[in-house]
Coordinates of C-alpha atoms in Angstrom, one line a residue:
Chain Q
X20 CA -52.8 20.0 1.6
X21 CA -50.5 21.1 -1.2
X22 CA -50.6 18.5 -3.9
X23 CA -50.4 17.5 -7.5
X24 CA -53.1 15.1 -8.5
X25 CA -52.9 12.8 -11.6
X26 CA -55.6 10.6 -13.0
X27 CA -55.8 7.8 -13.7
X28 CA -53.1 6.0 -11.6
X29 CA -53.2 3.0 -13.9
X30 CA -54.3 2.6 -17.5
X31 CA -54.2 -0.2 -20.0
X32 CA -55.2 0.8 -23.5
X33 CA -54.9 -0.4 -27.1
X34 CA -52.7 1.0 -29.9
X35 CA -54.3 4.0 -31.5
X36 CA -57.0 4.7 -29.0
X37 CA -56.8 8.4 -27.9
X38 CA -56.3 9.0 -24.2
X39 CA -55.9 11.9 -21.8
X40 CA -54.1 11.8 -18.5
X41 CA -55.2 14.7 -16.2
X42 CA -53.0 16.7 -13.9
X43 CA -54.2 19.3 -11.4
X44 CA -52.3 21.3 -8.8
X45 CA -53.8 23.4 -5.9
X46 CA -50.7 25.6 -5.2
X47 CA -51.3 28.3 -7.8
X48 CA -48.0 27.4 -9.4
X49 CA -47.2 29.0 -12.7
X50 CA -44.9 26.2 -14.0
X51 CA -46.1 22.7 -14.8
X52 CA -44.3 19.8 -16.5
X53 CA -44.8 16.2 -17.7
X54 CA -42.1 13.5 -17.5
X55 CA -41.9 9.9 -18.4
X56 CA -39.8 7.5 -16.4
X57 CA -38.3 4.4 -17.9
X58 CA -35.8 1.9 -16.3
X59 CA -32.2 3.1 -16.6
X60 CA -33.2 6.4 -18.3
X61 CA -34.3 8.4 -15.3
X62 CA -37.0 11.0 -15.9
X63 CA -37.2 12.6 -19.3
X64 CA -39.2 15.8 -19.8
X65 CA -42.0 15.6 -22.4
X66 CA -43.5 19.1 -22.3
X67 CA -43.6 22.0 -19.9
X68 CA -45.6 25.1 -19.4
X69 CA -44.6 28.4 -18.0
X70 CA -48.1 29.8 -17.6
X71 CA -51.6 29.6 -19.1
X72 CA -51.4 29.2 -22.9
X73 CA -47.6 29.0 -22.8
X74 CA -46.1 25.6 -23.5
X75 CA -42.8 24.3 -24.9
X76 CA -41.3 21.0 -25.8
X77 CA -39.0 19.0 -23.5
X78 CA -36.7 16.3 -24.6
X79 CA -39.2 13.7 -25.8
X80 CA -42.3 15.4 -27.1
X81 CA -43.0 13.2 -30.1
X82 CA -46.4 11.5 -29.9
X83 CA -47.7 13.8 -27.1
X84 CA -49.8 16.9 -26.9
X85 CA -50.5 19.2 -24.0
X86 CA -52.7 22.2 -23.3
X87 CA -52.8 24.8 -20.5
X88 CA -56.2 26.5 -20.5
X89 CA -56.3 27.0 -16.8
X90 CA -53.5 27.6 -14.3
X91 CA -54.3 24.6 -12.2
X92 CA -54.7 22.0 -15.0
X93 CA -52.2 20.6 -17.4
X94 CA -53.5 17.5 -19.3
X95 CA -51.3 15.1 -21.3
X96 CA -52.9 13.9 -24.5
X97 CA -51.8 10.8 -26.5
X98 CA -53.7 11.1 -29.8
X99 CA -52.6 7.7 -31.1
X100 CA -50.8 5.8 -28.4
X101 CA -48.2 3.2 -29.4
X102 CA -46.5 0.4 -27.4
X103 CA -43.3 2.5 -27.1
X104 CA -45.3 5.0 -25.0
X105 CA -45.7 2.3 -22.3
X106 CA -44.2 4.1 -19.3
X107 CA -44.6 5.7 -15.9
X108 CA -45.7 9.3 -16.3
X109 CA -45.3 12.1 -13.8
X110 CA -46.8 15.6 -13.7
X111 CA -45.0 18.2 -11.6
X112 CA -45.6 21.8 -10.7
X113 CA -43.4 24.6 -9.2
X114 CA -43.6 28.3 -8.4
X115 CA -40.9 29.0 -11.0
X116 CA -39.2 26.8 -13.6
X117 CA -36.1 26.6 -11.5
X118 CA -37.8 26.2 -8.2
X119 CA -38.3 22.9 -6.4
X120 CA -41.0 20.8 -8.0
X121 CA -43.9 19.0 -6.5
X122 CA -44.6 15.7 -8.3
X123 CA -47.8 13.8 -8.6
X124 CA -48.1 10.1 -7.7
X125 CA -47.6 8.9 -11.2
X126 CA -49.7 7.2 -14.0
X127 CA -48.6 3.8 -15.1
X128 CA -49.6 3.5 -18.8
X129 CA -49.5 0.3 -20.8
X130 CA -50.2 0.3 -24.5
X131 CA -50.9 -3.1 -26.1
Chain Y
X2 CA -28.3 20.5 -24.7
X3 CA -27.6 19.5 -21.2
X4 CA -26.5 15.9 -20.3
X5 CA -26.4 14.7 -16.7
X6 CA -24.5 11.6 -15.7
X7 CA -25.0 10.0 -12.3
X8 CA -22.9 7.4 -10.5
X9 CA -23.2 4.8 -9.1
X10 CA -26.4 3.2 -10.4
X11 CA -26.7 1.2 -7.2
X12 CA -25.2 1.8 -3.7
X13 CA -25.4 -0.6 -0.7
X14 CA -24.4 0.9 2.7
X15 CA -24.5 -0.3 6.2
X16 CA -26.8 1.5 8.5
X17 CA -24.9 4.4 10.2
X18 CA -22.4 4.7 7.3
X19 CA -22.2 7.6 4.8
X20 CA -23.4 7.5 1.2
X21 CA -22.2 9.6 -1.6
X22 CA -23.8 10.0 -5.1
X23 CA -22.0 12.0 -7.8
X24 CA -23.3 13.7 -10.9
X25 CA -21.6 15.5 -13.7
X26 CA -23.2 18.0 -16.1
X27 CA -22.2 19.2 -19.5
X28 CA -23.8 22.6 -19.9
X29 CA -21.7 25.3 -18.2
X30 CA -24.8 27.6 -18.3
X31 CA -26.7 25.3 -15.8
X32 CA -27.1 27.1 -12.5
X33 CA -29.7 25.1 -10.5
X34 CA -29.1 21.6 -9.2
X35 CA -31.9 19.8 -7.3
X36 CA -31.8 16.3 -5.8
X37 CA -34.9 14.1 -5.5
X38 CA -35.7 11.0 -3.5
X39 CA -38.2 8.5 -4.9
X40 CA -39.7 5.8 -2.7
X41 CA -41.3 2.8 -4.2
X42 CA -44.7 3.6 -5.8
X43 CA -44.4 7.3 -5.2
X44 CA -43.4 10.4 -7.2
X45 CA -40.0 12.0 -6.7
X46 CA -39.7 14.4 -3.8
X47 CA -37.3 17.3 -3.7
X48 CA -34.9 16.8 -0.8
X49 CA -32.3 19.5 -1.3
X50 CA -31.1 21.9 -4.0
X51 CA -28.2 24.2 -4.7
X52 CA -27.6 27.1 -7.0
X53 CA -24.4 27.9 -8.8
X54 CA -23.5 30.8 -6.6
X55 CA -23.1 28.5 -3.6
X56 CA -20.5 25.7 -3.1
X57 CA -22.2 23.7 -0.4
X58 CA -25.5 23.4 1.3
X59 CA -26.5 21.3 4.3
X60 CA -29.8 20.2 5.8
X61 CA -29.5 17.9 8.8
X62 CA -28.0 14.6 7.5
X63 CA -27.9 15.5 3.9
X64 CA -25.6 17.9 2.1
X65 CA -24.9 18.8 -1.5
X66 CA -21.6 20.2 -2.9
X67 CA -21.0 21.8 -6.2
X68 CA -17.8 22.2 -8.2
X69 CA -18.6 24.6 -11.1
X70 CA -15.1 24.4 -12.6
X71 CA -15.2 20.6 -12.8
X72 CA -19.0 20.7 -13.5
X73 CA -19.9 18.1 -11.0
X74 CA -22.1 18.0 -7.9
X75 CA -22.6 15.4 -5.1
X76 CA -25.1 14.3 -2.6
X77 CA -23.8 13.2 0.8
X78 CA -26.0 11.4 3.3
X79 CA -24.5 10.8 6.8
X80 CA -25.5 8.4 9.5
X81 CA -27.7 6.5 7.0
X82 CA -30.9 4.9 8.2
X83 CA -33.2 2.2 6.7
X84 CA -35.7 4.9 5.7
X85 CA -33.0 6.4 3.4
X86 CA -33.4 3.4 1.1
X87 CA -34.8 4.8 -2.1
X88 CA -33.9 5.9 -5.6
X89 CA -32.1 9.3 -5.7
X90 CA -32.0 11.5 -8.8
X91 CA -29.9 14.5 -9.5
X92 CA -30.9 17.1 -12.1
X93 CA -29.6 20.3 -13.7
X94 CA -31.4 23.3 -15.1
X95 CA -29.8 25.7 -17.6
X96 CA -30.4 29.5 -17.3
X97 CA -31.0 29.9 -21.0
X98 CA -33.7 27.3 -21.1
X99 CA -36.1 28.4 -18.3
X100 CA -38.4 25.5 -17.4
X101 CA -36.1 22.7 -18.6
X102 CA -34.8 20.2 -16.1
X103 CA -32.4 17.4 -17.1
X104 CA -32.3 14.4 -14.8
X105 CA -29.6 11.8 -14.2
X106 CA -30.5 8.1 -14.5
X107 CA -30.9 7.6 -10.8
X108 CA -29.1 5.7 -7.9
X109 CA -30.7 2.9 -6.0
X110 CA -29.6 3.2 -2.4
X111 CA -30.1 0.3 -0.1
X112 CA -29.3 0.7 3.6
X113 CA -28.9 -2.6 5.4
X114 CA -29.4 -2.8 9.2

């Protein structure tokens, strides 16, 4: 089954404690992306990657890092989380940057 | 950069009626316009998309129209059913920023029986 898998689904952490949200896709897609979803703001792009070792900033990259060492994986790293990063996060993949995207189930992150 | 505005923010329709959601975009270079449906507790799901060389596209009960001159595009759902209740997002992707996708704020659609 074609899917994008994110882990964990829920996470509560404390300010400043480094964390990683994993994302994996099994469709051999070149393009992957991370979004955050906040009420009234829709989905905002954090980072995207066009292929292995190729990443670029989206609209809200501050406080986040990504890496793309393998085609199937695109982890999101928060080096020093802060409460304003409390949000619902989605990973997505697609065959091309402008093609339809497959989204993961989401990761609800709370930073206290 | 691109800015996408979506209206209305909430839409309540009677089962069987039609629903229309409208989006406007600012970047004339945008050429790809997808629509997503998000059900409670799930990730967005692509339901239909349109490219700038096409004015209208239809898939069963849903259709999307694009007016490049006015820079707006719309989602039309006919014969609405309770399972159409969800949040719908429009998005736009500019040709000169491959990989970027700008979303609207979303429309909560409620279909009442």
